[in-house]
Amino acid sequence: MRDETWPVSISAQVDIETWELESPFIIARGRQDDIVLTLVTLQSEGITGRGESCPVLHYGETPESVCKQIRAALLLLEQGMHWADLHDEMPAGAARNAVDCAVWDLVAKTSGKRVYEILGLQAPKTVETVYTLSVDTPENMAAAARNAGQYSKLKLKLGGGAIDCDRVRAIREAVPEKTLIADVNEYWTRGMLAEFLPVMAEVGLNMLEQPLKAGDDSDMDGIDRLVPVGADESCHVTGDLLKIRDYYDVVNIKLDKTGGLTEALRLKSKAEEFGLQTMTGCMLGTSLAMAPAHLIAQNCAYVDIDAPLLIGKDRPGGLHYNGGQVSASSPELWG
């Protein structure tokens, strides 16, 4: 981005938006009926760039705290500071994500190039996302899996002890042909992991995401990973890889964790260098947040950018979802 023409002057604002979900989204940590998003808008000489993020309470973020960080950064940009000089000074998280993605969008529109062109990447291709099933009873999750007939890949939210084995068995019986991954959101112990992994292998689970609490990663030492295990909460930025790479097979890259596209690209490159598979994930959000994630999703082993499907509505000009197939964004939406 340093080599691109930086706008002479920028005006900026941040807004808080509440989006009601089509149906409750339930994981081990709790239930959501709506989401609160932060929207950053940058303007320069009639050109507008936008970025969206989703503050995550689990990481100590609130919409108010994220907006406070964003406003401090936007003030510096309005005063003429270059984003390349500010980026690494901001902590990773939702605030930096919204600003970083808005900057990329503005630079692309100002230069007349797409973001992938600025980065020297190939034009993004259609990717296939998983479709997420909220945690529920085994019977209800099996029914939800059957009802998700247009999706060939499902992500199962788990996190309730031994009943998780009943859940995956019921789902596998209901949809024997589908690709399944599961996300525990830190709710198993080492003992549970050792006990449940044979069941996960028995049902043909393709990947198990974040079974243990972040920080307890070394508890997986000595456990035979019968299915690939992915790091989500345990890996936010590139610097985390050295601590966790021996205990995981996959790294889930989410822009609200990395603090934007810039760090997500660094994390993906280093993870691949370490021989780890990569996954693109997301918090809940609209296509404006999924569009930069779609760039990261290229050539990833796993893709989870189904948030607009879970919301049940989207921004005008959003990504095109055809079942699990997700096409690249239009330049009008982002980048």
Short mmCIF file of C-alpha atoms in Angstrom, two decimals:
data_model
loop_
_atom_site.label_atom_id
_atom_site.label_comp_id
_atom_site.label_asym_id
_atom_site.label_seq_id
_atom_site.Cartn_x
_atom_site.Cartn_y
_atom_site.Cartn_z
CA MET A 1 0.00 0.00 0.00
CA ARG A 2 2.97 2.31 0.57
CA ASP A 3 3.60 2.56 -3.19
CA GLU A 4 0.03 3.49 -4.04
CA THR A 5 -1.05 7.12 -4.29
CA TRP A 6 -2.18 8.15 -0.82
CA PRO A 7 -5.10 10.61 -0.76
CA VAL A 8 -4.08 14.19 -0.05
CA SER A 9 -6.97 14.66 2.34
CA ILE A 10 -9.39 12.27 4.02
CA SER A 11 -12.63 12.74 5.89
CA ALA A 12 -13.84 9.86 7.98
CA GLN A 13 -16.65 8.63 10.16
CA VAL A 14 -17.65 5.51 12.11
CA ASP A 15 -21.19 4.28 12.65
CA ILE A 16 -22.70 1.55 14.80
CA GLU A 17 -25.30 -0.69 13.16
CA THR A 18 -27.57 -3.35 14.65
CA TRP A 19 -28.68 -6.23 12.46
CA GLU A 20 -31.36 -8.66 13.61
CA LEU A 21 -30.62 -12.30 12.79
CA GLU A 22 -33.10 -14.38 10.84
CA SER A 23 -32.88 -17.05 13.55
CA PRO A 24 -30.88 -17.30 16.79
CA PHE A 25 -27.20 -18.18 16.44
CA ILE A 26 -26.12 -20.46 19.28
CA ILE A 27 -22.61 -21.64 20.17
CA ALA A 28 -21.15 -23.03 23.38
CA ARG A 29 -20.61 -19.51 24.77
CA GLY A 30 -24.20 -18.38 24.31
CA ARG A 31 -26.97 -17.19 22.02
CA GLN A 32 -27.23 -14.20 19.70
CA ASP A 33 -30.46 -12.78 18.30
CA ASP A 34 -28.85 -9.75 16.70
CA ILE A 35 -25.38 -8.39 16.00
CA VAL A 36 -23.80 -4.98 16.40
CA LEU A 37 -21.37 -3.95 13.66
CA THR A 38 -19.02 -0.99 13.23
CA LEU A 39 -18.90 0.67 9.82
CA VAL A 40 -15.99 2.93 8.84
CA THR A 41 -16.44 5.29 5.90
CA LEU A 42 -13.49 7.17 4.37
CA GLN A 43 -13.91 9.85 1.74
CA SER A 44 -11.40 11.66 -0.46
CA GLU A 45 -12.25 13.88 -3.42
CA GLY A 46 -15.66 12.29 -3.87
CA ILE A 47 -14.40 8.71 -3.58
CA THR A 48 -15.62 6.50 -0.73
CA GLY A 49 -14.00 3.49 0.93
CA ARG A 50 -15.75 1.32 3.51
CA GLY A 51 -14.81 -1.31 6.07
CA GLU A 52 -16.91 -3.33 8.50
CA SER A 53 -16.08 -5.20 11.69
CA CYS A 54 -17.86 -7.10 14.44
CA PRO A 55 -16.74 -6.33 18.03
CA VAL A 56 -16.30 -9.54 20.03
CA LEU A 57 -17.08 -9.47 23.75
CA HIS A 58 -15.08 -12.68 24.26
CA TYR A 59 -11.98 -10.68 23.29
CA GLY A 60 -12.87 -7.80 25.61
CA GLU A 61 -14.40 -5.66 22.87
CA THR A 62 -17.63 -3.67 22.95
CA PRO A 63 -19.04 -1.49 20.16
CA GLU A 64 -18.19 1.55 22.27
CA SER A 65 -14.58 0.53 22.95
CA VAL A 66 -14.04 -0.37 19.30
CA CYS A 67 -15.49 2.95 18.13
CA LYS A 68 -13.22 4.81 20.55
CA GLN A 69 -10.18 3.12 19.00
CA ILE A 70 -11.46 3.77 15.50
CA ARG A 71 -12.10 7.46 16.15
CA ALA A 72 -8.55 7.92 17.46
CA ALA A 73 -7.15 6.31 14.30
CA LEU A 74 -9.43 8.27 11.98
CA LEU A 75 -8.38 11.54 13.57
CA LEU A 76 -4.76 10.78 12.72
CA LEU A 77 -5.68 9.87 9.15
CA GLU A 78 -7.62 13.11 8.78
CA GLN A 79 -4.55 14.96 10.05
CA GLY A 80 -2.50 13.48 7.21
CA MET A 81 -0.87 10.40 8.76
CA HIS A 82 -0.25 7.54 6.33
CA TRP A 83 -2.01 4.30 7.24
CA ALA A 84 1.21 2.35 6.70
CA ASP A 85 2.74 4.31 9.58
CA LEU A 86 -0.27 3.78 11.85
CA HIS A 87 -1.30 0.20 11.12
CA ASP A 88 1.18 -1.65 13.33
CA GLU A 89 0.65 0.85 16.17
CA MET A 90 -2.99 -0.23 16.49
CA PRO A 91 -3.74 -3.47 18.33
CA ALA A 92 -5.16 -6.35 16.33
CA GLY A 93 -8.93 -6.61 16.57
CA ALA A 94 -12.21 -5.28 15.25
CA ALA A 95 -11.19 -1.61 15.32
CA ARG A 96 -8.12 -2.06 13.14
CA ASN A 97 -10.03 -4.40 10.86
CA ALA A 98 -12.69 -1.84 10.00
CA VAL A 99 -10.13 0.88 9.33
CA ASP A 100 -7.74 -1.37 7.39
CA CYS A 101 -10.45 -2.68 5.08
CA ALA A 102 -11.82 0.83 4.52
CA VAL A 103 -8.32 2.03 3.61
CA TRP A 104 -7.83 -0.83 1.13
CA ASP A 105 -11.20 -0.03 -0.43
CA LEU A 106 -10.38 3.68 -0.69
CA VAL A 107 -6.93 3.07 -2.16
CA ALA A 108 -8.38 0.66 -4.73
CA LYS A 109 -11.07 3.05 -5.82
CA THR A 110 -8.64 5.99 -5.87
CA SER A 111 -6.11 4.09 -7.99
CA GLY A 112 -8.68 2.53 -10.31
CA LYS A 113 -7.32 -0.93 -9.50
CA ARG A 114 -8.80 -3.84 -7.59
CA VAL A 115 -7.21 -4.75 -4.27
CA TYR A 116 -5.99 -8.06 -5.64
CA GLU A 117 -4.20 -6.20 -8.44
CA ILE A 118 -2.49 -3.89 -5.96
CA LEU A 119 -1.36 -6.96 -4.03
CA GLY A 120 -0.12 -8.71 -7.18
CA LEU A 121 -2.57 -11.58 -6.74
CA GLN A 122 -4.60 -13.50 -9.28
CA ALA A 123 -8.23 -12.50 -9.73
CA PRO A 124 -10.21 -14.25 -6.99
CA LYS A 125 -12.24 -17.28 -7.98
CA THR A 126 -15.48 -18.62 -6.57
CA VAL A 127 -14.97 -20.47 -3.29
CA GLU A 128 -17.18 -22.91 -1.41
CA THR A 129 -18.13 -21.98 2.12
CA VAL A 130 -19.35 -24.27 4.85
CA TYR A 131 -22.81 -23.63 6.27
CA THR A 132 -22.91 -23.39 10.06
CA LEU A 133 -25.35 -25.28 12.28
CA SER A 134 -25.96 -23.84 15.75
CA VAL A 135 -25.47 -26.15 18.73
CA ASP A 136 -28.70 -27.96 19.65
CA THR A 137 -29.95 -31.41 20.54
CA PRO A 138 -28.66 -34.26 18.38
CA GLU A 139 -32.11 -34.67 16.85
CA ASN A 140 -32.51 -30.99 16.01
CA MET A 141 -29.01 -30.71 14.56
CA ALA A 142 -29.61 -33.79 12.42
CA ALA A 143 -32.83 -32.23 11.14
CA ALA A 144 -31.04 -28.95 10.43
CA ALA A 145 -28.37 -30.85 8.49
CA ARG A 146 -31.02 -32.55 6.36
CA ASN A 147 -32.72 -29.20 5.75
CA ALA A 148 -29.44 -27.67 4.54
CA GLY A 149 -29.71 -29.65 1.34
CA GLN A 150 -28.14 -26.98 -0.89
CA TYR A 151 -24.89 -27.01 1.10
CA SER A 152 -22.39 -29.85 0.63
CA LYS A 153 -20.15 -28.73 3.52
CA LEU A 154 -21.40 -28.17 7.06
CA LYS A 155 -19.78 -26.70 10.15
CA LEU A 156 -21.19 -28.08 13.40
CA LYS A 157 -21.11 -25.99 16.55
CA LEU A 158 -20.36 -28.26 19.53
CA GLY A 159 -19.37 -27.75 23.15
CA GLY A 160 -21.52 -29.75 25.57
CA GLY A 161 -19.51 -32.73 26.75
CA ALA A 162 -20.28 -36.32 25.78
CA ILE A 163 -23.46 -35.28 24.00
CA ASP A 164 -21.19 -33.89 21.27
CA CYS A 165 -20.49 -37.48 20.20
CA ASP A 166 -24.24 -38.08 19.93
CA ARG A 167 -24.55 -34.89 17.89
CA VAL A 168 -21.94 -35.80 15.29
CA ARG A 169 -23.21 -39.38 15.00
CA ALA A 170 -26.78 -38.20 14.46
CA ILE A 171 -25.68 -35.66 11.86
CA ARG A 172 -23.52 -38.16 10.02
CA GLU A 173 -26.41 -40.63 9.89
CA ALA A 174 -28.68 -37.87 8.56
CA VAL A 175 -26.24 -36.66 5.86
CA PRO A 176 -23.76 -39.44 5.08
CA GLU A 177 -22.56 -37.70 1.91
CA LYS A 178 -21.67 -34.26 3.30
CA THR A 179 -18.28 -32.88 4.35
CA LEU A 180 -18.35 -32.11 8.07
CA ILE A 181 -16.13 -29.95 10.25
CA ALA A 182 -16.85 -29.12 13.88
CA ASP A 183 -16.09 -26.17 16.16
CA VAL A 184 -15.93 -26.64 19.93
CA ASN A 185 -15.17 -22.98 20.80
CA GLU A 186 -12.75 -23.97 23.61
CA TYR A 187 -15.25 -26.11 25.55
CA TRP A 188 -13.45 -29.46 25.85
CA THR A 189 -10.74 -30.58 28.24
CA ARG A 190 -7.69 -32.67 27.39
CA GLY A 191 -9.45 -35.77 28.69
CA MET A 192 -12.56 -35.09 26.62
CA LEU A 193 -10.44 -34.51 23.53
CA ALA A 194 -8.65 -37.83 23.95
CA GLU A 195 -11.95 -39.61 24.54
CA PHE A 196 -13.93 -37.96 21.74
CA LEU A 197 -11.34 -37.93 18.94
CA PRO A 198 -11.94 -41.59 18.00
CA VAL A 199 -15.63 -40.78 17.54
CA MET A 200 -14.77 -37.77 15.38
CA ALA A 201 -12.59 -40.03 13.24
CA GLU A 202 -15.29 -42.72 13.16
CA VAL A 203 -17.85 -40.35 11.62
CA GLY A 204 -15.30 -39.04 9.11
CA LEU A 205 -15.00 -35.52 10.49
CA ASN A 206 -12.68 -33.52 8.24
CA MET A 207 -11.46 -31.06 10.86
CA LEU A 208 -11.99 -30.22 14.54
CA GLU A 209 -11.69 -26.55 15.45
CA GLN A 210 -10.42 -25.17 18.79
CA PRO A 211 -11.28 -28.01 21.19
CA LEU A 212 -9.29 -26.59 24.14
CA LYS A 213 -9.12 -23.16 25.73
CA ALA A 214 -6.75 -20.70 24.12
CA GLY A 215 -3.53 -20.84 26.10
CA ASP A 216 -3.96 -24.53 26.93
CA ASP A 217 -2.63 -25.59 23.54
CA SER A 218 0.26 -27.59 24.96
CA ASP A 219 -2.31 -29.89 26.61
CA MET A 220 -2.63 -31.50 23.19
CA ASP A 221 0.96 -32.68 23.42
CA GLY A 222 1.02 -36.47 23.23
CA ILE A 223 -2.56 -36.81 21.93
CA ASP A 224 -2.87 -38.59 18.60
CA ARG A 225 -4.69 -36.12 16.34
CA LEU A 226 -6.89 -38.66 14.58
CA VAL A 227 -8.49 -35.82 12.64
CA PRO A 228 -6.84 -32.50 11.75
CA VAL A 229 -7.20 -29.94 14.55
CA GLY A 230 -7.58 -26.23 13.86
CA ALA A 231 -6.57 -23.18 15.90
CA ASP A 232 -9.07 -20.35 16.08
CA GLU A 233 -9.12 -18.50 19.40
CA SER A 234 -5.51 -19.63 19.94
CA CYS A 235 -4.17 -17.81 16.87
CA HIS A 236 -4.97 -14.19 16.10
CA VAL A 237 -1.84 -12.81 14.43
CA THR A 238 1.40 -13.99 12.85
CA GLY A 239 3.28 -13.81 16.14
CA ASP A 240 1.01 -16.47 17.65
CA LEU A 241 2.17 -19.14 15.22
CA LEU A 242 5.41 -19.91 17.04
CA LYS A 243 3.44 -20.77 20.19
CA ILE A 244 0.85 -23.02 18.59
CA ARG A 245 2.23 -24.53 15.38
CA ASP A 246 3.30 -27.83 16.99
CA TYR A 247 -0.20 -28.53 18.31
CA TYR A 248 -2.39 -27.78 15.31
CA ASP A 249 -2.78 -28.74 11.68
CA VAL A 250 -4.92 -25.80 10.54
CA VAL A 251 -5.02 -22.06 11.30
CA ASN A 252 -8.33 -20.20 11.08
CA ILE A 253 -7.73 -16.67 9.78
CA LYS A 254 -10.43 -14.15 10.73
CA LEU A 255 -10.05 -10.49 9.91
CA ASP A 256 -11.69 -9.40 13.16
CA LYS A 257 -8.88 -11.25 14.97
CA THR A 258 -5.98 -10.23 12.74
CA GLY A 259 -7.15 -6.65 12.63
CA GLY A 260 -7.72 -6.50 8.91
CA LEU A 261 -6.58 -7.74 5.53
CA THR A 262 -2.98 -6.54 5.92
CA GLU A 263 -2.18 -8.80 8.88
CA ALA A 264 -4.37 -11.62 7.52
CA LEU A 265 -2.13 -11.78 4.47
CA ARG A 266 0.96 -11.96 6.68
CA LEU A 267 -0.58 -14.70 8.83
CA LYS A 268 -1.61 -16.78 5.84
CA SER A 269 1.83 -16.54 4.26
CA LYS A 270 3.67 -17.52 7.45
CA ALA A 271 1.25 -20.35 8.27
CA GLU A 272 1.82 -21.84 4.83
CA GLU A 273 5.57 -21.41 5.30
CA PHE A 274 5.27 -23.47 8.50
CA GLY A 275 3.42 -26.21 6.63
CA LEU A 276 0.04 -25.53 8.24
CA GLN A 277 -3.22 -25.66 6.33
CA THR A 278 -5.25 -22.47 6.30
CA MET A 279 -8.90 -21.68 6.83
CA THR A 280 -10.75 -18.42 6.30
CA GLY A 281 -13.36 -17.77 8.96
CA CYS A 282 -15.53 -14.88 10.04
CA MET A 283 -17.49 -13.35 12.83
CA LEU A 284 -21.10 -12.49 12.05
CA GLY A 285 -21.30 -9.72 9.48
CA THR A 286 -22.46 -8.65 6.05
CA SER A 287 -20.88 -9.08 2.64
CA LEU A 288 -18.86 -5.93 3.24
CA ALA A 289 -16.86 -7.91 5.82
CA MET A 290 -16.88 -11.12 3.76
CA ALA A 291 -15.46 -9.44 0.63
CA PRO A 292 -11.88 -8.99 1.94
CA ALA A 293 -12.13 -12.41 3.60
CA HIS A 294 -12.94 -13.84 0.16
CA LEU A 295 -9.47 -12.75 -0.97
CA ILE A 296 -7.89 -14.65 1.94
CA ALA A 297 -10.10 -17.67 1.16
CA GLN A 298 -8.34 -18.31 -2.15
CA ASN A 299 -6.60 -21.71 -1.98
CA CYS A 300 -7.54 -22.25 1.67
CA ALA A 301 -8.29 -25.80 2.76
CA TYR A 302 -11.46 -24.64 4.53
CA VAL A 303 -13.71 -21.61 4.00
CA ASP A 304 -16.30 -20.29 6.45
CA ILE A 305 -17.75 -17.00 5.20
CA ASP A 306 -21.45 -17.82 5.51
CA ALA A 307 -22.37 -14.98 7.89
CA PRO A 308 -24.78 -13.17 5.50
CA LEU A 309 -26.69 -16.45 5.15
CA LEU A 310 -27.02 -16.65 8.94
CA ILE A 311 -28.17 -13.03 9.17
CA GLY A 312 -30.74 -13.68 6.47
CA LYS A 313 -30.23 -10.28 4.86
CA ASP A 314 -27.34 -8.32 3.38
CA ARG A 315 -26.13 -4.98 2.10
CA PRO A 316 -27.10 -3.90 -1.42
CA GLY A 317 -24.72 -5.41 -3.96
CA GLY A 318 -23.57 -8.12 -1.56
CA LEU A 319 -21.64 -11.22 -2.49
CA HIS A 320 -23.51 -13.75 -4.60
CA TYR A 321 -24.25 -16.96 -2.70
CA ASN A 322 -25.42 -19.93 -4.73
CA GLY A 323 -25.75 -22.64 -2.15
CA GLY A 324 -22.25 -22.81 -0.71
CA GLN A 325 -20.61 -21.24 -3.77
CA VAL A 326 -19.51 -17.65 -3.11
CA SER A 327 -18.44 -15.37 -5.95
CA ALA A 328 -15.97 -12.50 -5.64
CA SER A 329 -17.24 -9.06 -4.72
CA SER A 330 -18.10 -6.32 -7.17
CA PRO A 331 -15.86 -3.22 -6.98
CA GLU A 332 -18.95 -1.23 -5.94
CA LEU A 333 -19.24 -3.29 -2.74
CA TRP A 334 -15.56 -3.38 -1.80
CA GLY A 335 -12.07 -3.43 -3.22
#
